[in-house]
C-alpha atoms as a PDB file:
ATOM      1  CA  MET A   1      88.059  82.324  56.456  1.00  0.00           C
ATOM      2  CA  SER A   2      87.635  84.340  52.946  1.00  0.00           C
ATOM      3  CA  PRO A   3      90.406  84.710  50.754  1.00  0.00           C
ATOM      4  CA  PRO A   4      91.998  88.652  50.386  1.00  0.00           C
ATOM      5  CA  LYS A   5      90.881  91.094  48.455  1.00  0.00           C
ATOM      6  CA  ARG A   6      92.030  91.447  45.026  1.00  0.00           C
ATOM      7  CA  TRP A   7      93.692  94.836  44.345  1.00  0.00           C
ATOM      8  CA  ARG A   8      91.008  95.711  41.264  1.00  0.00           C
ATOM      9  CA  ASP A   9      88.680  95.179  43.622  1.00  0.00           C
ATOM     10  CA  ARG A  10      89.639  97.555  46.299  1.00  0.00           C
ATOM     11  CA  LEU A  11      90.212 100.069  43.632  1.00  0.00           C
ATOM     12  CA  ALA A  12      86.306  99.518  42.890  1.00  0.00           C
ATOM     13  CA  SER A  13      85.409 100.140  46.321  1.00  0.00           C
ATOM     14  CA  TYR A  14      85.273 103.958  46.601  1.00  0.00           C
ATOM     15  CA  PRO A  15      82.370 105.066  44.493  1.00  0.00           C
ATOM     16  CA  HIS A  16      82.080 107.987  46.517  1.00  0.00           C
ATOM     17  CA  LEU A  17      85.026 109.076  44.904  1.00  0.00           C
ATOM     18  CA  PRO A  18      85.879 111.813  43.674  1.00  0.00           C
ATOM     19  CA  SER A  19      84.877 114.514  45.625  1.00  0.00           C
ATOM     20  CA  VAL A  20      85.662 118.414  46.440  1.00  0.00           C
ATOM     21  CA  LYS A  21      85.078 119.591  50.172  1.00  0.00           C
ATOM     22  CA  PRO A  22      86.045 122.233  52.303  1.00  0.00           C
ATOM     23  CA  ILE A  23      89.750 122.107  53.340  1.00  0.00           C
ATOM     24  CA  PRO A  24      89.722 120.076  56.376  1.00  0.00           C
ATOM     25  CA  ASP A  25      90.282 122.812  59.920  1.00  0.00           C
ATOM     26  CA  ALA A  26      93.736 120.599  60.698  1.00  0.00           C
ATOM     27  CA  LEU A  27      95.177 121.676  57.087  1.00  0.00           C
ATOM     28  CA  ARG A  28      93.759 125.320  57.276  1.00  0.00           C
ATOM     29  CA  ALA A  29      96.856 126.400  58.943  1.00  0.00           C
ATOM     30  CA  ARG A  30      99.392 124.602  56.523  1.00  0.00           C
ATOM     31  CA  ARG A  31      97.446 125.252  53.029  1.00  0.00           C
ATOM     32  CA  GLY A  32      94.882 127.750  53.451  1.00  0.00           C
ATOM     33  CA  GLU A  33      91.088 128.526  52.771  1.00  0.00           C
ATOM     34  CA  GLY A  34      89.609 126.902  50.132  1.00  0.00           C
ATOM     35  CA  THR A  35      88.607 123.213  48.845  1.00  0.00           C
ATOM     36  CA  ILE A  36      90.369 120.181  48.838  1.00  0.00           C
ATOM     37  CA  ALA A  37      89.908 117.549  45.657  1.00  0.00           C
ATOM     38  CA  THR A  38      89.859 113.996  47.129  1.00  0.00           C
ATOM     39  CA  PRO A  39      90.745 111.734  43.787  1.00  0.00           C
ATOM     40  CA  SER A  40      88.864 108.877  42.928  1.00  0.00           C
ATOM     41  CA  PRO A  41      91.387 105.725  42.115  1.00  0.00           C
ATOM     42  CA  ALA A  42      89.969 105.930  38.393  1.00  0.00           C
ATOM     43  CA  GLU A  43      91.766 108.993  38.102  1.00  0.00           C
ATOM     44  CA  VAL A  44      94.523 108.518  39.972  1.00  0.00           C
ATOM     45  CA  GLU A  45      95.431 105.351  37.623  1.00  0.00           C
ATOM     46  CA  ALA A  46      94.578 106.786  34.510  1.00  0.00           C
ATOM     47  CA  ALA A  47      96.959 110.102  35.090  1.00  0.00           C
ATOM     48  CA  MET A  48     100.071 107.359  36.056  1.00  0.00           C
ATOM     49  CA  ARG A  49      98.896 105.847  32.533  1.00  0.00           C
ATOM     50  CA  ASP A  50      99.401 108.745  31.197  1.00  0.00           C
ATOM     51  CA  VAL A  51     103.176 109.179  31.745  1.00  0.00           C
ATOM     52  CA  PRO A  52     105.503 108.272  28.706  1.00  0.00           C
ATOM     53  CA  GLU A  53     108.441 107.053  28.719  1.00  0.00           C
ATOM     54  CA  GLY A  54     111.169 108.781  29.612  1.00  0.00           C
ATOM     55  CA  ARG A  55     109.151 111.169  31.982  1.00  0.00           C
ATOM     56  CA  LEU A  56     107.928 111.132  35.514  1.00  0.00           C
ATOM     57  CA  ALA A  57     105.512 111.971  37.928  1.00  0.00           C
ATOM     58  CA  THR A  58     105.049 113.095  41.510  1.00  0.00           C
ATOM     59  CA  VAL A  59     101.914 111.920  44.169  1.00  0.00           C
ATOM     60  CA  PHE A  60     101.680 115.141  44.473  1.00  0.00           C
ATOM     61  CA  GLY A  61     101.800 116.843  40.921  1.00  0.00           C
ATOM     62  CA  ILE A  62      98.991 114.032  40.470  1.00  0.00           C
ATOM     63  CA  GLY A  63      96.923 115.244  43.235  1.00  0.00           C
ATOM     64  CA  GLU A  64      96.987 118.533  42.348  1.00  0.00           C
ATOM     65  CA  ASP A  65      96.468 118.293  38.340  1.00  0.00           C
ATOM     66  CA  ILE A  66      93.247 116.622  39.806  1.00  0.00           C
ATOM     67  CA  ALA A  67      92.541 119.660  41.982  1.00  0.00           C
ATOM     68  CA  ALA A  68      93.191 121.699  38.972  1.00  0.00           C
ATOM     69  CA  ARG A  69      90.253 119.653  37.130  1.00  0.00           C
ATOM     70  CA  HIS A  70      87.801 120.229  39.857  1.00  0.00           C
ATOM     71  CA  GLN A  71      88.485 123.792  40.245  1.00  0.00           C
ATOM     72  CA  ALA A  72      89.441 123.073  43.459  1.00  0.00           C
ATOM     73  CA  SER A  73      92.107 124.897  45.418  1.00  0.00           C
ATOM     74  CA  ILE A  74      94.471 121.782  46.558  1.00  0.00           C
ATOM     75  CA  GLY A  75      94.650 118.226  46.408  1.00  0.00           C
ATOM     76  CA  CYS A  76      94.669 115.037  48.965  1.00  0.00           C
ATOM     77  CA  THR A  77      97.841 114.155  48.115  1.00  0.00           C
ATOM     78  CA  VAL A  78      97.115 111.394  51.191  1.00  0.00           C
ATOM     79  CA  THR A  79      94.594 109.511  49.164  1.00  0.00           C
ATOM     80  CA  THR A  80      96.707 110.017  45.885  1.00  0.00           C
ATOM     81  CA  ALA A  81      99.437 108.090  47.529  1.00  0.00           C
ATOM     82  CA  ILE A  82      97.408 105.604  48.853  1.00  0.00           C
ATOM     83  CA  PHE A  83      96.024 104.672  45.523  1.00  0.00           C
ATOM     84  CA  ALA A  84      99.026 105.256  43.367  1.00  0.00           C
ATOM     85  CA  ARG A  85     100.177 101.991  45.999  1.00  0.00           C
ATOM     86  CA  MET A  86      96.433 100.039  45.093  1.00  0.00           C
ATOM     87  CA  VAL A  87      96.920 100.506  41.167  1.00  0.00           C
ATOM     88  CA  ALA A  88     100.831  99.668  41.313  1.00  0.00           C
ATOM     89  CA  HIS A  89      99.996  96.711  43.330  1.00  0.00           C
ATOM     90  CA  ALA A  90      96.788  95.824  40.951  1.00  0.00           C
ATOM     91  CA  VAL A  91      99.027  96.310  37.978  1.00  0.00           C
ATOM     92  CA  GLU A  92     101.044  93.252  39.039  1.00  0.00           C
ATOM     93  CA  GLU A  93      98.670  91.272  40.369  1.00  0.00           C
ATOM     94  CA  SER A  94      97.328  91.311  37.213  1.00  0.00           C
ATOM     95  CA  ALA A  95     100.420  90.425  35.214  1.00  0.00           C
ATOM     96  CA  GLY A  96     100.825  87.449  37.555  1.00  0.00           C
ATOM     97  CA  SER A  97      97.432  86.071  36.607  1.00  0.00           C
ATOM     98  CA  LYS A  98      95.577  86.786  32.984  1.00  0.00           C
ATOM     99  CA  GLY A  99      96.366  90.266  33.229  1.00  0.00           C
ATOM    100  CA  THR A 100      94.751  92.971  30.685  1.00  0.00           C
ATOM    101  CA  ALA A 101      95.766  95.294  28.035  1.00  0.00           C
ATOM    102  CA  ARG A 102      94.637  98.022  30.439  1.00  0.00           C
ATOM    103  CA  ASP A 103      97.132  97.056  33.438  1.00  0.00           C
ATOM    104  CA  ALA A 104     100.070  96.221  31.076  1.00  0.00           C
ATOM    105  CA  ALA A 105      99.750  99.874  29.676  1.00  0.00           C
ATOM    106  CA  VAL A 106      99.902 101.511  33.503  1.00  0.00           C
ATOM    107  CA  PRO A 107     103.616 102.483  34.019  1.00  0.00           C
ATOM    108  CA  TRP A 108     103.656 102.635  37.984  1.00  0.00           C
ATOM    109  CA  TRP A 109     107.157 102.961  38.285  1.00  0.00           C
ATOM    110  CA  ARG A 110     106.907 106.523  36.598  1.00  0.00           C
ATOM    111  CA  THR A 111     105.023 107.622  39.502  1.00  0.00           C
ATOM    112  CA  LEU A 112     107.593 109.338  42.299  1.00  0.00           C
ATOM    113  CA  LYS A 113     107.169 110.585  45.771  1.00  0.00           C
ATOM    114  CA  SER A 114     107.896 114.225  46.522  1.00  0.00           C
ATOM    115  CA  GLY A 115     111.275 115.519  45.811  1.00  0.00           C
ATOM    116  CA  GLY A 116     111.899 112.478  43.221  1.00  0.00           C
ATOM    117  CA  GLU A 117     111.875 109.819  45.867  1.00  0.00           C
ATOM    118  CA  LEU A 118     111.572 106.129  44.985  1.00  0.00           C
ATOM    119  CA  ASN A 119     108.655 104.497  47.042  1.00  0.00           C
ATOM    120  CA  ALA A 120     109.369 101.478  48.799  1.00  0.00           C
ATOM    121  CA  ASN A 121     105.565 100.439  49.126  1.00  0.00           C
ATOM    122  CA  TYR A 122     105.170  99.726  45.707  1.00  0.00           C
ATOM    123  CA  PRO A 123     105.105  96.111  44.461  1.00  0.00           C
ATOM    124  CA  GLY A 124     108.932  94.480  44.667  1.00  0.00           C
ATOM    125  CA  GLY A 125     109.880  97.560  47.045  1.00  0.00           C
ATOM    126  CA  ILE A 126     112.739 100.164  45.967  1.00  0.00           C
ATOM    127  CA  GLU A 127     114.902  97.346  44.191  1.00  0.00           C
ATOM    128  CA  ALA A 128     111.910  96.918  41.449  1.00  0.00           C
ATOM    129  CA  GLN A 129     111.419 100.348  40.814  1.00  0.00           C
ATOM    130  CA  MET A 130     114.812 101.302  40.610  1.00  0.00           C
ATOM    131  CA  SER A 131     115.767  98.729  38.428  1.00  0.00           C
ATOM    132  CA  ARG A 132     112.335  99.635  36.153  1.00  0.00           C
ATOM    133  CA  LEU A 133     113.531 103.373  35.887  1.00  0.00           C
ATOM    134  CA  GLU A 134     116.783 102.680  35.302  1.00  0.00           C
ATOM    135  CA  ALA A 135     116.292 100.480  32.501  1.00  0.00           C
ATOM    136  CA  GLU A 136     114.326 103.592  31.021  1.00  0.00           C
ATOM    137  CA  GLY A 137     117.779 105.742  31.151  1.00  0.00           C
ATOM    138  CA  HIS A 138     117.129 107.282  34.631  1.00  0.00           C
ATOM    139  CA  THR A 139     119.584 107.652  37.233  1.00  0.00           C
ATOM    140  CA  VAL A 140     118.735 106.370  40.860  1.00  0.00           C
ATOM    141  CA  VAL A 141     121.283 108.044  43.414  1.00  0.00           C
ATOM    142  CA  GLN A 142     120.928 106.967  47.352  1.00  0.00           C
ATOM    143  CA  ARG A 143     120.617 110.014  49.742  1.00  0.00           C
ATOM    144  CA  GLY A 144     121.327 108.223  53.283  1.00  0.00           C
ATOM    145  CA  LYS A 145     118.917 105.261  52.953  1.00  0.00           C
ATOM    146  CA  ARG A 146     116.345 106.985  50.454  1.00  0.00           C
ATOM    147  CA  TYR A 147     116.817 106.508  46.880  1.00  0.00           C
ATOM    148  CA  PHE A 148     115.544 109.526  44.628  1.00  0.00           C
ATOM    149  CA  VAL A 149     115.627 110.272  40.649  1.00  0.00           C
ATOM    150  CA  GLU A 150     118.851 112.458  39.638  1.00  0.00           C
ATOM    151  CA  ASP A 151     116.923 115.644  37.986  1.00  0.00           C
ATOM    152  CA  PHE A 152     113.610 114.002  38.327  1.00  0.00           C
ATOM    153  CA  ALA A 153     111.834 118.006  37.985  1.00  0.00           C
ATOM    154  CA  LYS A 154     113.300 118.555  34.351  1.00  0.00           C
ATOM    155  CA  LYS A 155     111.889 114.695  33.473  1.00  0.00           C
ATOM    156  CA  LEU A 156     107.962 115.721  34.663  1.00  0.00           C
ATOM    157  CA  ALA A 157     105.384 115.131  32.615  1.00  0.00           C
ATOM    158  CA  GLY A 158     102.763 116.962  32.989  1.00  0.00           C
ATOM    159  CA  THR A 159     102.298 117.485  36.668  1.00  0.00           C
ATOM    160  CA  ARG A 160     103.548 120.249  38.765  1.00  0.00           C
END
């Protein structure tokens, strides 16, 4: 049995992206007519890398910014979220081995889910993301079983 694929290798396995296509029928009722941009992993990683300390981004905002760059009506937030998770794991995987300067410069913990929610699918789960955000001065609050950055919308960096 072969060893599991490294996260960087997984990110590199999408050479057909980015793409812009008509919005699928299943989404048209909610999102309307137009086009949808599906980002490449490199685009998502670059957007995550550009979030400065003290600021935040959301998966939705990154997807919409990428859509605007491709002159599409909407961005595919599902794909953006998947790639954000993969980028976070690739960065941590590299940090655990030799790592690269590129990986060290990707602050994945600053990318949140919609509504400012922390992402349990990132490396180390909620605790790791919360620890890094709080170290940068953000306040994390619990609502039920979920965790959110307080006043996250005031801290968004160049994303919607």
